[in-house]
XYZ file of C-alpha atoms in Angstrom:
601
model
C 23.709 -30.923 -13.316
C 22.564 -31.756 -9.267
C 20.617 -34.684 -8.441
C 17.526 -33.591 -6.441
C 18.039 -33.732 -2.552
C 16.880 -36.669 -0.189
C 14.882 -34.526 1.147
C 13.340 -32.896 -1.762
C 14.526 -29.212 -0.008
C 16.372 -27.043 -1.856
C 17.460 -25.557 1.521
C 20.208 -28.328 1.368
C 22.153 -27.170 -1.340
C 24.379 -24.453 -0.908
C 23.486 -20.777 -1.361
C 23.754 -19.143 -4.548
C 25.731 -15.659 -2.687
C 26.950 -14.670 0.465
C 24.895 -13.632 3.048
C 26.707 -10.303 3.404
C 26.675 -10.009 -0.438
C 24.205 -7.535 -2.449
C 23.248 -4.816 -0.446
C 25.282 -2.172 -2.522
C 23.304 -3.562 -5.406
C 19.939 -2.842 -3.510
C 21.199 0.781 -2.546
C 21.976 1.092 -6.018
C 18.310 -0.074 -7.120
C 16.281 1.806 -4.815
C 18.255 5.306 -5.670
C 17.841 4.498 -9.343
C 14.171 3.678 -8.916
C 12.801 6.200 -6.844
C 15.252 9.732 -7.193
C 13.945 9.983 -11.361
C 10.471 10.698 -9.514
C 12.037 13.116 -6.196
C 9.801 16.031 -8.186
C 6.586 14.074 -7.949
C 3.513 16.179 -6.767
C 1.928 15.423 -3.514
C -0.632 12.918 -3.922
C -3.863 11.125 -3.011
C -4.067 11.219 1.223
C -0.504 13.093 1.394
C -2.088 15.522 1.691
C -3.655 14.688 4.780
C -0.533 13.225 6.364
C 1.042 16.812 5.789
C -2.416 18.285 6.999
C -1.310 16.704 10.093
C 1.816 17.275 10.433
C 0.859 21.246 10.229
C -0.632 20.680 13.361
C 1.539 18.267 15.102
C 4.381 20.864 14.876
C 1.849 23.658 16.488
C 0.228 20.750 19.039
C 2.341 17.941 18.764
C 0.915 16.122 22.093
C -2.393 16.055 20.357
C -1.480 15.908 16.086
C -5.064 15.663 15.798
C -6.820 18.293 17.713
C -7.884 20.305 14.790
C -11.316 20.304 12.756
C -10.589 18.670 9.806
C -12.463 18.442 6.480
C -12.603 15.254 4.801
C -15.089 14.149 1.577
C -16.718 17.784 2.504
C -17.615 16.578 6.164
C -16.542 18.960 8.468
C -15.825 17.539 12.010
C -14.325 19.042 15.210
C -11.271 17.082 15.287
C -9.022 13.778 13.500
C -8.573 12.304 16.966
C -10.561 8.567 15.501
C -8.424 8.751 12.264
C -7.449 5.186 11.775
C -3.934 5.346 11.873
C -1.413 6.854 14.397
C 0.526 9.826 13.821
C 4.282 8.296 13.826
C 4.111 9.321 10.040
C 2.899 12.778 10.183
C 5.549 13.840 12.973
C 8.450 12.796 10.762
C 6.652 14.865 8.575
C 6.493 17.714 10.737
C 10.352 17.266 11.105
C 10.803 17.461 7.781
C 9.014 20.742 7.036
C 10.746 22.034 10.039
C 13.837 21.383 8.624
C 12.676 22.189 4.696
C 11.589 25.336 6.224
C 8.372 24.635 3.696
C 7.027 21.782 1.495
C 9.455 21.179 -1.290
C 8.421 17.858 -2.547
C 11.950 17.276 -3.516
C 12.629 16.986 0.399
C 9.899 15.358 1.463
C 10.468 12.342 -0.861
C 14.425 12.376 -0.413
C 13.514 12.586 3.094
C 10.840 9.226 3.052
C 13.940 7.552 1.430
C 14.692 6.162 4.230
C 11.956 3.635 4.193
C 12.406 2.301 1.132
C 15.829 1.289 2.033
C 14.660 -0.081 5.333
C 12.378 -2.109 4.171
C 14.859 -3.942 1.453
C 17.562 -4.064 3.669
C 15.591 -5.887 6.090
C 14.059 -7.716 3.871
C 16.840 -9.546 2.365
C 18.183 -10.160 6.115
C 14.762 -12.053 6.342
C 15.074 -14.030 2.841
C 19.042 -15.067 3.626
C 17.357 -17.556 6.251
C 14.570 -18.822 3.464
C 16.095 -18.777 -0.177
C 19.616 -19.295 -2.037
C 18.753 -15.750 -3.624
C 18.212 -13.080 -0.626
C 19.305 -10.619 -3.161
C 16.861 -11.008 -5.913
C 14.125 -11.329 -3.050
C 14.673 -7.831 -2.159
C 14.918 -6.320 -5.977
C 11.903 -7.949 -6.490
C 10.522 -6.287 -3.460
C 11.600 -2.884 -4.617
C 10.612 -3.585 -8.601
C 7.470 -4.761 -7.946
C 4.088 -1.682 -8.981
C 2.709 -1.581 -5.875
C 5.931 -1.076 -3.409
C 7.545 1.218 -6.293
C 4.389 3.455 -6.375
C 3.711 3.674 -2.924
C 7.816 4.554 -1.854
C 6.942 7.891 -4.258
C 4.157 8.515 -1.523
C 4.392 9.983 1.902
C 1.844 7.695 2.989
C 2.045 5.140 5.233
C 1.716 1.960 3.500
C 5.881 1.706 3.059
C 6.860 3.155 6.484
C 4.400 0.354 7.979
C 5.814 -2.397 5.436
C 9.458 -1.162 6.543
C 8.637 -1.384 10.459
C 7.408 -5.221 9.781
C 10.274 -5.577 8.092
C 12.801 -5.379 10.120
C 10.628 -6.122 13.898
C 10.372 -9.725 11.770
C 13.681 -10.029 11.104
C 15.473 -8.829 13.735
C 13.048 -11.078 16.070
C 13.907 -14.121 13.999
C 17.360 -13.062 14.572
C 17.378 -12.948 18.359
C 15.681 -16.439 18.845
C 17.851 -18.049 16.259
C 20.578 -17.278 18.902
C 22.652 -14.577 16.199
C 21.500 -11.395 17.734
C 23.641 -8.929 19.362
C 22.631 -5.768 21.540
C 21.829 -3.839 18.998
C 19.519 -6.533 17.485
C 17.719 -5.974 20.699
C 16.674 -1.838 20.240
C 16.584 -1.906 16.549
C 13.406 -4.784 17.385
C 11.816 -2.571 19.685
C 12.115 0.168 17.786
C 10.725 -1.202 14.853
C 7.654 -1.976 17.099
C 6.834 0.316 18.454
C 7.145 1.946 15.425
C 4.646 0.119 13.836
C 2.445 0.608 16.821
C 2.682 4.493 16.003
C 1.656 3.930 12.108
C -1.201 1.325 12.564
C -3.437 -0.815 14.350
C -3.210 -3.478 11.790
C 0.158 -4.078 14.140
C -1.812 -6.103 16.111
C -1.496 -8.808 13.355
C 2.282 -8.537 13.141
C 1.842 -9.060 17.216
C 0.163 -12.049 16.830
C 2.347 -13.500 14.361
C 5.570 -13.268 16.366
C 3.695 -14.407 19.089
C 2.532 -17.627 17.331
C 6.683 -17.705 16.411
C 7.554 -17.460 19.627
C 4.774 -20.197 20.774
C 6.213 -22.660 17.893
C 10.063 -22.011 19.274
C 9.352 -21.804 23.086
C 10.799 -25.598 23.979
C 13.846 -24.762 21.794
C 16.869 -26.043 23.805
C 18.908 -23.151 21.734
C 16.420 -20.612 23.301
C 18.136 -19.683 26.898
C 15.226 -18.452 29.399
C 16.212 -14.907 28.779
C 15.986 -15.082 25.688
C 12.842 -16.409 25.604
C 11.372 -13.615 28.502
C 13.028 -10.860 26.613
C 11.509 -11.682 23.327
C 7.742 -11.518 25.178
C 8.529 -8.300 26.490
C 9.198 -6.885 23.506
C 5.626 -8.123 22.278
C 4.299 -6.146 25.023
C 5.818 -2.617 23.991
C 3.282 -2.305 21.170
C 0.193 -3.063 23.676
C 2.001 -0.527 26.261
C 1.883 2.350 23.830
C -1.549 1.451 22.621
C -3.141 1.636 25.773
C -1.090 4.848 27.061
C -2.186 6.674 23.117
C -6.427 5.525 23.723
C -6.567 6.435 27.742
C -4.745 9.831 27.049
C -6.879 9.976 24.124
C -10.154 9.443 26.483
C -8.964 11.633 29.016
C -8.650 14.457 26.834
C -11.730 14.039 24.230
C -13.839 12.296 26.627
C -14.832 9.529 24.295
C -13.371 6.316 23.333
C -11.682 6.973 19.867
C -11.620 3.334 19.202
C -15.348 3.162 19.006
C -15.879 6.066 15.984
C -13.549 4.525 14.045
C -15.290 1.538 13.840
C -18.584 3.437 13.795
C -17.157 5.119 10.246
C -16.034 1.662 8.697
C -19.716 0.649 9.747
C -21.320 3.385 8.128
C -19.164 2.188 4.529
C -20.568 -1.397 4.415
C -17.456 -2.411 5.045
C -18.603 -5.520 6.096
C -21.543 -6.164 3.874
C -21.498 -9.009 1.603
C -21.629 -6.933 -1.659
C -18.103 -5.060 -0.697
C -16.341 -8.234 1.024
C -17.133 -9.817 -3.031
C -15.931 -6.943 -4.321
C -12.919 -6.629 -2.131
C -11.924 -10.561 -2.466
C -11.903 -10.054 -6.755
C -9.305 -7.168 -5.970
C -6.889 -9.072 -3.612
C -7.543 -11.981 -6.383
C -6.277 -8.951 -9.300
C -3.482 -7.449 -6.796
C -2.135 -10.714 -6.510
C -2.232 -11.163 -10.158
C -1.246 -7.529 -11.710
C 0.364 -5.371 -8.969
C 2.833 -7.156 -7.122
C 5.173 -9.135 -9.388
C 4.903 -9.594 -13.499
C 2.319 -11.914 -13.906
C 4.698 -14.244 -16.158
C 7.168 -14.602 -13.777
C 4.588 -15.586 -10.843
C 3.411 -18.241 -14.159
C 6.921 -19.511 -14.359
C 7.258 -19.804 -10.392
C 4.007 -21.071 -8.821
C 2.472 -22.875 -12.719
C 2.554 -26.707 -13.360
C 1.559 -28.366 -16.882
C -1.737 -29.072 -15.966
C -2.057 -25.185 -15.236
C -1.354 -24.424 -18.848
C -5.016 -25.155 -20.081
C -5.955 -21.420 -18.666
C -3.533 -19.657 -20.649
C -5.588 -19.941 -24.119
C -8.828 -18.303 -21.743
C -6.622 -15.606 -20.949
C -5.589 -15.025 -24.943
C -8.976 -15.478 -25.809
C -10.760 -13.816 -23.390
C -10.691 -10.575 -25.158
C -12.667 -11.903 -28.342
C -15.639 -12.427 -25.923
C -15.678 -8.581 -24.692
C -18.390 -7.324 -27.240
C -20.749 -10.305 -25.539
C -19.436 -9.739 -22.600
C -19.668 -5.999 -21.604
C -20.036 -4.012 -25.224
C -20.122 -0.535 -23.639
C -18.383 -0.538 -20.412
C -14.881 -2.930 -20.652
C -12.784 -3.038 -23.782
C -10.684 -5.724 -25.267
C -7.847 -4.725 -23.793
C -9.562 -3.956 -20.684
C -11.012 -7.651 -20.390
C -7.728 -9.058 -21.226
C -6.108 -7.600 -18.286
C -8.963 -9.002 -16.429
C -8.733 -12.184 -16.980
C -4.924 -11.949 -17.065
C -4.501 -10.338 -13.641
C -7.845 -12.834 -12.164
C -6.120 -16.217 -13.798
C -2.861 -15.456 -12.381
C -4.109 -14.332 -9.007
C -5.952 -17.507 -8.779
C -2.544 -19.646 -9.944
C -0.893 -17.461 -6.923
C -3.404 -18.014 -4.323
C -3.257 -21.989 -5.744
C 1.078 -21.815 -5.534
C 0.925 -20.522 -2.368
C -1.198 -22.804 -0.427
C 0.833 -25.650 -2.882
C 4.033 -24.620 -0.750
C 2.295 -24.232 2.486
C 0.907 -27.719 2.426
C 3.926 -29.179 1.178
C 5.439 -28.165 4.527
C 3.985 -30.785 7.085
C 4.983 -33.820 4.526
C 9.140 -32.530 4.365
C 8.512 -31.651 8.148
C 7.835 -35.278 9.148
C 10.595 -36.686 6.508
C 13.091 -34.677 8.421
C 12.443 -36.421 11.492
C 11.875 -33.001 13.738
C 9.391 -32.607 16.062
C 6.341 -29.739 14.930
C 7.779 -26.414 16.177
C 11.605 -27.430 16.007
C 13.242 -26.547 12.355
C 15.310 -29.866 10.923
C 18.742 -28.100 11.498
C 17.869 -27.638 14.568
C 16.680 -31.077 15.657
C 19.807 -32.525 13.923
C 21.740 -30.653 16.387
C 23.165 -28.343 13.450
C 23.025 -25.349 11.020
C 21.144 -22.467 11.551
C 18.796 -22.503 14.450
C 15.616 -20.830 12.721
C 15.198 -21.934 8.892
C 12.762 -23.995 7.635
C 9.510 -25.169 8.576
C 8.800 -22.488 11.850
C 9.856 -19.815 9.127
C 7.300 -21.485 6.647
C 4.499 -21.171 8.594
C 5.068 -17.939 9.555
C 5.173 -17.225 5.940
C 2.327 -19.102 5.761
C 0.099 -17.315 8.658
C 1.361 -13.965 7.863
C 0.160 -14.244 3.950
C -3.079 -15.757 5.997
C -2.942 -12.552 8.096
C -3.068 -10.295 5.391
C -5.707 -11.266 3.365
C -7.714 -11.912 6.106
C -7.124 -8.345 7.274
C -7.373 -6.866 3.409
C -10.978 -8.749 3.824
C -12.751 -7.586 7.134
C -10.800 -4.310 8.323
C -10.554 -1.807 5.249
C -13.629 0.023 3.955
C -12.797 -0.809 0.038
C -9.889 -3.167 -2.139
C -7.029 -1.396 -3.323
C -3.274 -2.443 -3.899
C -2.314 -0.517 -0.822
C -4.239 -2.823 1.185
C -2.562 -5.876 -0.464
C 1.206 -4.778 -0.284
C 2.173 -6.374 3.419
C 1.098 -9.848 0.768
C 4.210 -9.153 -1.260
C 7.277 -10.252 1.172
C 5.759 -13.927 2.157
C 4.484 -13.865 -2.134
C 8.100 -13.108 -3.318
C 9.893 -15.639 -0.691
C 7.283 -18.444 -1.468
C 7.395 -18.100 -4.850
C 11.418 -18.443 -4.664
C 10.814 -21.705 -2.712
C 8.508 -22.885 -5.169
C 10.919 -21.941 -8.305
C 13.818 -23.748 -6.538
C 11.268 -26.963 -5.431
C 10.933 -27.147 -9.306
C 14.526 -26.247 -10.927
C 16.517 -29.018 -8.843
C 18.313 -30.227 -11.845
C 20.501 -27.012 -12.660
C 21.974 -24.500 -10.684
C 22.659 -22.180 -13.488
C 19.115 -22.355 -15.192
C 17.754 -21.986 -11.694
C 19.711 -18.700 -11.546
C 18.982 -17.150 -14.299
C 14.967 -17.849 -14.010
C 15.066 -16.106 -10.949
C 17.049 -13.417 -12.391
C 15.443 -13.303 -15.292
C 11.932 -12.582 -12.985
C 13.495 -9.123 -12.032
C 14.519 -8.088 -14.785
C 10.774 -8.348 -15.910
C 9.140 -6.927 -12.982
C 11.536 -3.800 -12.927
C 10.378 -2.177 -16.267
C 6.777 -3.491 -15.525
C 6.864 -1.930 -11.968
C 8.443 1.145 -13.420
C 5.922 2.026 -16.326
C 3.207 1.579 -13.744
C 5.232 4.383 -11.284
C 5.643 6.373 -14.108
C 1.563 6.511 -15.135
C 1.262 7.461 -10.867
C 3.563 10.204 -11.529
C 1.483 11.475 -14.621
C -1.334 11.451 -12.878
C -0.169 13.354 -9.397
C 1.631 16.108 -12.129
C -1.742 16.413 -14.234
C -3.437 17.521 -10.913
C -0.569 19.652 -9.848
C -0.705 21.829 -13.468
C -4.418 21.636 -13.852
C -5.117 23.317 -10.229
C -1.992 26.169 -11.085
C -3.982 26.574 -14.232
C -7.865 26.833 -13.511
C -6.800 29.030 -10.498
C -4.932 31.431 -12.816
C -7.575 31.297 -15.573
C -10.489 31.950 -12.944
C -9.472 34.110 -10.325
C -9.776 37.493 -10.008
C -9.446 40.079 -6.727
C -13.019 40.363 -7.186
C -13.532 37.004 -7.841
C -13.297 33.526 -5.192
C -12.098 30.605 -7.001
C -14.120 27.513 -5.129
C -13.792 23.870 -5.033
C -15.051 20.546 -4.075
C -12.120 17.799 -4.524
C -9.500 15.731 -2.557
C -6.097 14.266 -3.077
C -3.168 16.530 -4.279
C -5.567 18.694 -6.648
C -6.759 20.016 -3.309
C -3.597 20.441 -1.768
C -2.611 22.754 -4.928
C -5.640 24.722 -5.640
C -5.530 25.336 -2.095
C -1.839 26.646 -2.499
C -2.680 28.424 -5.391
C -5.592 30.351 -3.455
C -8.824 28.645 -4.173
C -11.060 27.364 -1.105
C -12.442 24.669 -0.322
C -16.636 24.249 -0.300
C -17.442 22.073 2.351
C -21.452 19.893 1.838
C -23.552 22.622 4.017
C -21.159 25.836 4.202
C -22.554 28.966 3.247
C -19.973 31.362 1.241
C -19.850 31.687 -2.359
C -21.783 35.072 -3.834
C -22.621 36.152 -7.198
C -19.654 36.127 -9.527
C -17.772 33.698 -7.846
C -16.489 30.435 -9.319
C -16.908 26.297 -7.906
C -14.764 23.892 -9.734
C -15.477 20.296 -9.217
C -13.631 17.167 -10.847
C -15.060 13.946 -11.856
C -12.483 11.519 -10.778
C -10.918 13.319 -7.788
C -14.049 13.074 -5.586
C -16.268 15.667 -5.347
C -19.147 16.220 -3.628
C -22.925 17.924 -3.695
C -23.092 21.280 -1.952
C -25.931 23.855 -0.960
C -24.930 25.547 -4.419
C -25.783 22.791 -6.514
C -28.362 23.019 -9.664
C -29.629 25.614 -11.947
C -30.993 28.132 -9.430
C -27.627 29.008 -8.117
C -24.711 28.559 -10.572
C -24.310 27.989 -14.486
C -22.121 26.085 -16.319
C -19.422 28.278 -17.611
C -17.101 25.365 -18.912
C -16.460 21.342 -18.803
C -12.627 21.345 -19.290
C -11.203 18.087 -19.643
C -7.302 16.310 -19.356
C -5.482 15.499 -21.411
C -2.675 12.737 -21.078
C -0.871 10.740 -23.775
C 0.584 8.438 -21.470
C -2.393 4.960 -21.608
C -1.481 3.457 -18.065
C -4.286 4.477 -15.577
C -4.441 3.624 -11.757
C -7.820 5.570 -10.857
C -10.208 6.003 -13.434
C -13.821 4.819 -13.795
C -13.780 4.341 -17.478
C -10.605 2.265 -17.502
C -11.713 0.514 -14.141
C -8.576 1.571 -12.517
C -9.005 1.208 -8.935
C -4.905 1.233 -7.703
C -6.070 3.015 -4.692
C -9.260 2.149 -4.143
C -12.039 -0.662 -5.617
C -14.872 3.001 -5.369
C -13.265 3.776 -9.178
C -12.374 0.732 -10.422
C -11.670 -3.193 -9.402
C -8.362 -3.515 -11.588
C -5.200 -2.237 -10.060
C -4.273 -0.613 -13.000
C -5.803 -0.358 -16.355
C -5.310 0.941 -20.209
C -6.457 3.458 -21.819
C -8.840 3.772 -24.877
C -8.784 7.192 -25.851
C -12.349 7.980 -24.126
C -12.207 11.426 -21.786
C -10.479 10.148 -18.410
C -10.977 13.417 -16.154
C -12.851 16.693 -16.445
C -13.629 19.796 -14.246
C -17.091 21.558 -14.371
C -17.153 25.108 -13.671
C -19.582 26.817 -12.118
C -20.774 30.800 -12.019
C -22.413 31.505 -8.904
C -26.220 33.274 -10.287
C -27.037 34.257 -6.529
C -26.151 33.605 -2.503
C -27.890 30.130 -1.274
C -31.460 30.872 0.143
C -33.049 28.480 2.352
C -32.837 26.197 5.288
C -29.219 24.719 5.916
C -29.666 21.089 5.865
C -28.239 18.631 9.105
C -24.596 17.549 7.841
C -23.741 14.007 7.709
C -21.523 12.299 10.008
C -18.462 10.193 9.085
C -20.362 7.671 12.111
């Protein structure tokens, strides 16, 4: 048994494993968790990463010069897509070397991310918590960085890029970083500057870190001028990537982008509700088990919500008798209670900060160690509040820059979540080491099969698409038949491959005899060719899939992607038709004036 430090911070006691100690365990853990699911079928937008990456390998000084397609909006080029193309050009070097698109190759080859992003991450939580290890299997175990590695989307490269640009930075103004330190932080950078321009957040923070450790007498002066230049390498390839982009499209991408967020109501009041209750339910149901976040961040007066979240349920006839289920409202209230708890925990441990800071005796910006004259130059309170500003940062972004909720928005929340929720744990078990322990350990082993069963209903899912496109394609087409369509996400990408085309809103095409297939879920959209005067119904199929978890589905409100299907992050199944496809006969050639098209500004 320990008597609780003077200081109240578990920071004084000694760590609980080496600071060179787990990372074959983390290897380990992100081979077993992600090479089951090497075979998984391309999915949601990778597609349009790869789409890219087609033409980045024909035109790679301009990735996007080619006239895309999107939501059945044809435009003459992807130049104000709202991410840069760093991802799609290691794509095009992977199909270069593939020789194709295996899927097998692409995912071995976005490995390297994953492993990135926990190495670096447990780098990070050494400095923060006894258990640096466990931080990072948490990381990797938790749904919504598990699904998302199976991707080829950006969300993990961006999360990896953070990553290490956070820690290595830390590094070099604690005074521990060599050389290397040095390129593998600029790298990571600018690397970040090629995936998004969310980046400019991960700017900022370092730059308030910076501000906070300026007067450090451990910070030599070239130190201190080599760490703002590296905050500048970001802005210098921004501003070379939009003036080459002006130059050569003769418009300022910068201002359609914007333009296209506008034209979403992504800033009306209705959506910024709508997108607060699903950072509320990430936070609750996507990025650790919600029991352990209970056992971390809850307090005995908390306990009076857990009887509304078992009860809950009882009220769902009342409640919403044709839309939600029981089981449905239960993870509602599950995933919204525990989201709240979180957001409560968090600020808990940010405000608790200030109080230890003046008990220490350091000055604001100056970690305890540090003003002591002693231990490790950056831990502590400067680290805290970049915790603090970076979780801040996030939601704030999650809010006010993205066009809908969706865990993919919320998954830069789960490194400062997992490391304050450690501080919190160890703030509470002061009194034994070994209880302590085996709490925290006990909070991945529950997250891993949670995260897992989730990954596993995201692989069902991209595979259902992937056999149902092979199949209507093979049951419809004919040489003297056209097999059409009007869908996104990897059912595109395979009825494409298996020689349907795509129906674009005004496009003229289809003739008598030929087929349209449109899905339910997998957004479709109208077309000149809609209603009885042109096509028939020749058959509703729908899909069928034993599996119950569901991460996009209207009836389940399963909205893992995106808050347009559903505002949970993931959702259970009760038996009721999940996806279907309509197909249509075309009766006759459209006939009539060719409406304007829409713009995507």
């Amino acid at each position: 048994m320990k008597t609780r430090p003077p200081s109240g911070d578990p920071r004084d006691r000694p760590p609980a494993e080496s600071r060179s100690g787990g990372r074959f365990l983390l290897v380990v853990l992100v081979l077993a968790l992600t090479l089951p699911f090497l075979f998984k079928p391309f999915h949601i937008d990778d597609r349009i990463y790869l789409e890219v990456a087609d033409n980045a390998r024909e035109n790679p000084l301009y990735p996007y010069d080619y006239p895309p397609v999107f939501e059945g909006l044809v435009t003459p080029d992807a130049a104000s897509h709202s991410h840069l193309p760093l991802t799609s050009y290691y794509l095009a070097l992977l199909g270069w070397l593939a020789g194709g698109k295996p899927e097998w190759f692409f995912h071995l080859g976005f490995l390297v991310f994953p492993l990135l992003a926990v190495w670096a991450f447990r780098d990070l939580a050494v400095r923060y918590t006894r258990f640096p290890t466990a931080a990072a299997c948490l990381l990797i175990a938790g749904p919504g960085f598990l699904v998302l590695s199976h991707s080829l989307m950006t969300e993990v490269p961006l999360l990896a890029f953070w990553l290490l640009s956070i820690s290595r930075f830390i590094g070099l103004a604690s005074g521990e970083g060599r050389r290397g330190d040095w390129v593998l932080a600029g790298l990571a950078l600018v690397g970040a500057a090629l995936i998004s321009l969310l980046s400019l957040a991960l700017l900022l923070l370092l730059g308030a870190f910076l501000w906070a450790q300026w007067r450090s007498p451990k910070l030599s002066s070239e130190v201190r001028w080599g760490l703002l230049l590296l905050l500048l390498l970001p802005l210098v390839v921004w501003v070379g990537w939009y003036v080459r982009g002006y130059l050569h499209y003769d418009r300022l991408l910068l201002v359609r982008t914007v333009l296209h967020m506008d034209q979403r109501a992504a800033f009306s009041a209705a959506l910024l509700g709508q997108k607060l209750a699903s950072l509320v339910l990430n936070l609750g149901g996507a990025l650790l088990f919600p029991a352990a976040l209970w056992f971390g961040f809850g307090r005995a007066r908390s306990l009076w919500l857990l009887p509304v979240l078992v009860l809950a349920p009882l009220a769902a006839p009342w409640l919403a008798p044709e839309s939600w289920t029981r089981s449905q409202v239960f993870l509602l209230t599950l995933f919204a209670g525990t989201g709240l708890l979180t957001l409560w925990g968090v600020c808990r441990e940010l405000a608790a900060l200030r109080p230890r800071l003046r008990e220490s005796g350091a000055p604001e910006g100056v970690a305890a160690e540090e003003a002591e004259g002693g231990g490790e130059p950056v831990r502590g309170q400067p680290l805290g509040w970049l915790l603090g500003l970076w979780f801040a940062g996030i939601c704030a972004s999650a809010l006010l820059l993205y066009p809908s909720g969706g865990v993919r928005y919320s998954l830069l929340l789960a490194p400062p979540l997992i490391l304050l929720w450690l501080k919190a744990l160890e703030q509470k078990v002061y009194f034994s080491d070994y209880f302590l322990r085996n709490l925290v350990w006990l909070g991945v082993f529950l997250t891993i099969p949670f995260g897992v069963s989730i990954a596993y209903g995201d692989y069902r899912f991209a595979r259902m698409y992937q056999q149902e496109a092979r199949q209507l394609v093979a049951d419809y087409g004919r040489p003297e038949r056209q097999v059409w369509f009007t869908a996104e996400w990897g059912l595109r990408y395979y009825l494409e491959e298996s020689g349907a085309r795509l129906l674009p809103r005004t496009a003229l095409g289809p003739r008598p005899g030929d087929v349209i297939i449109k899905p339910r879920v997998a957004f479709p959209w109208v077309t000149l060719f809609d209603g009885r005067s042109h096509t028939r119904l020749l058959e509703q199929r729908p899909t069928r899939m034993q599996f119950p978890i569901r991460l996009l589905d209207f009836e389940s409100h399963a909205g893992f992607y995106s808050t347009g299907w559903g505002i949970l992050p993931w959702s259970w199944a009760d038996g009721r038709r999940w996806e279907w496809y309509n197909i249509y006969e075309v009766l006759k050639e459209y006939e009539g004036p060719i409406p304007e098209q829409e713009r995507h500004w």
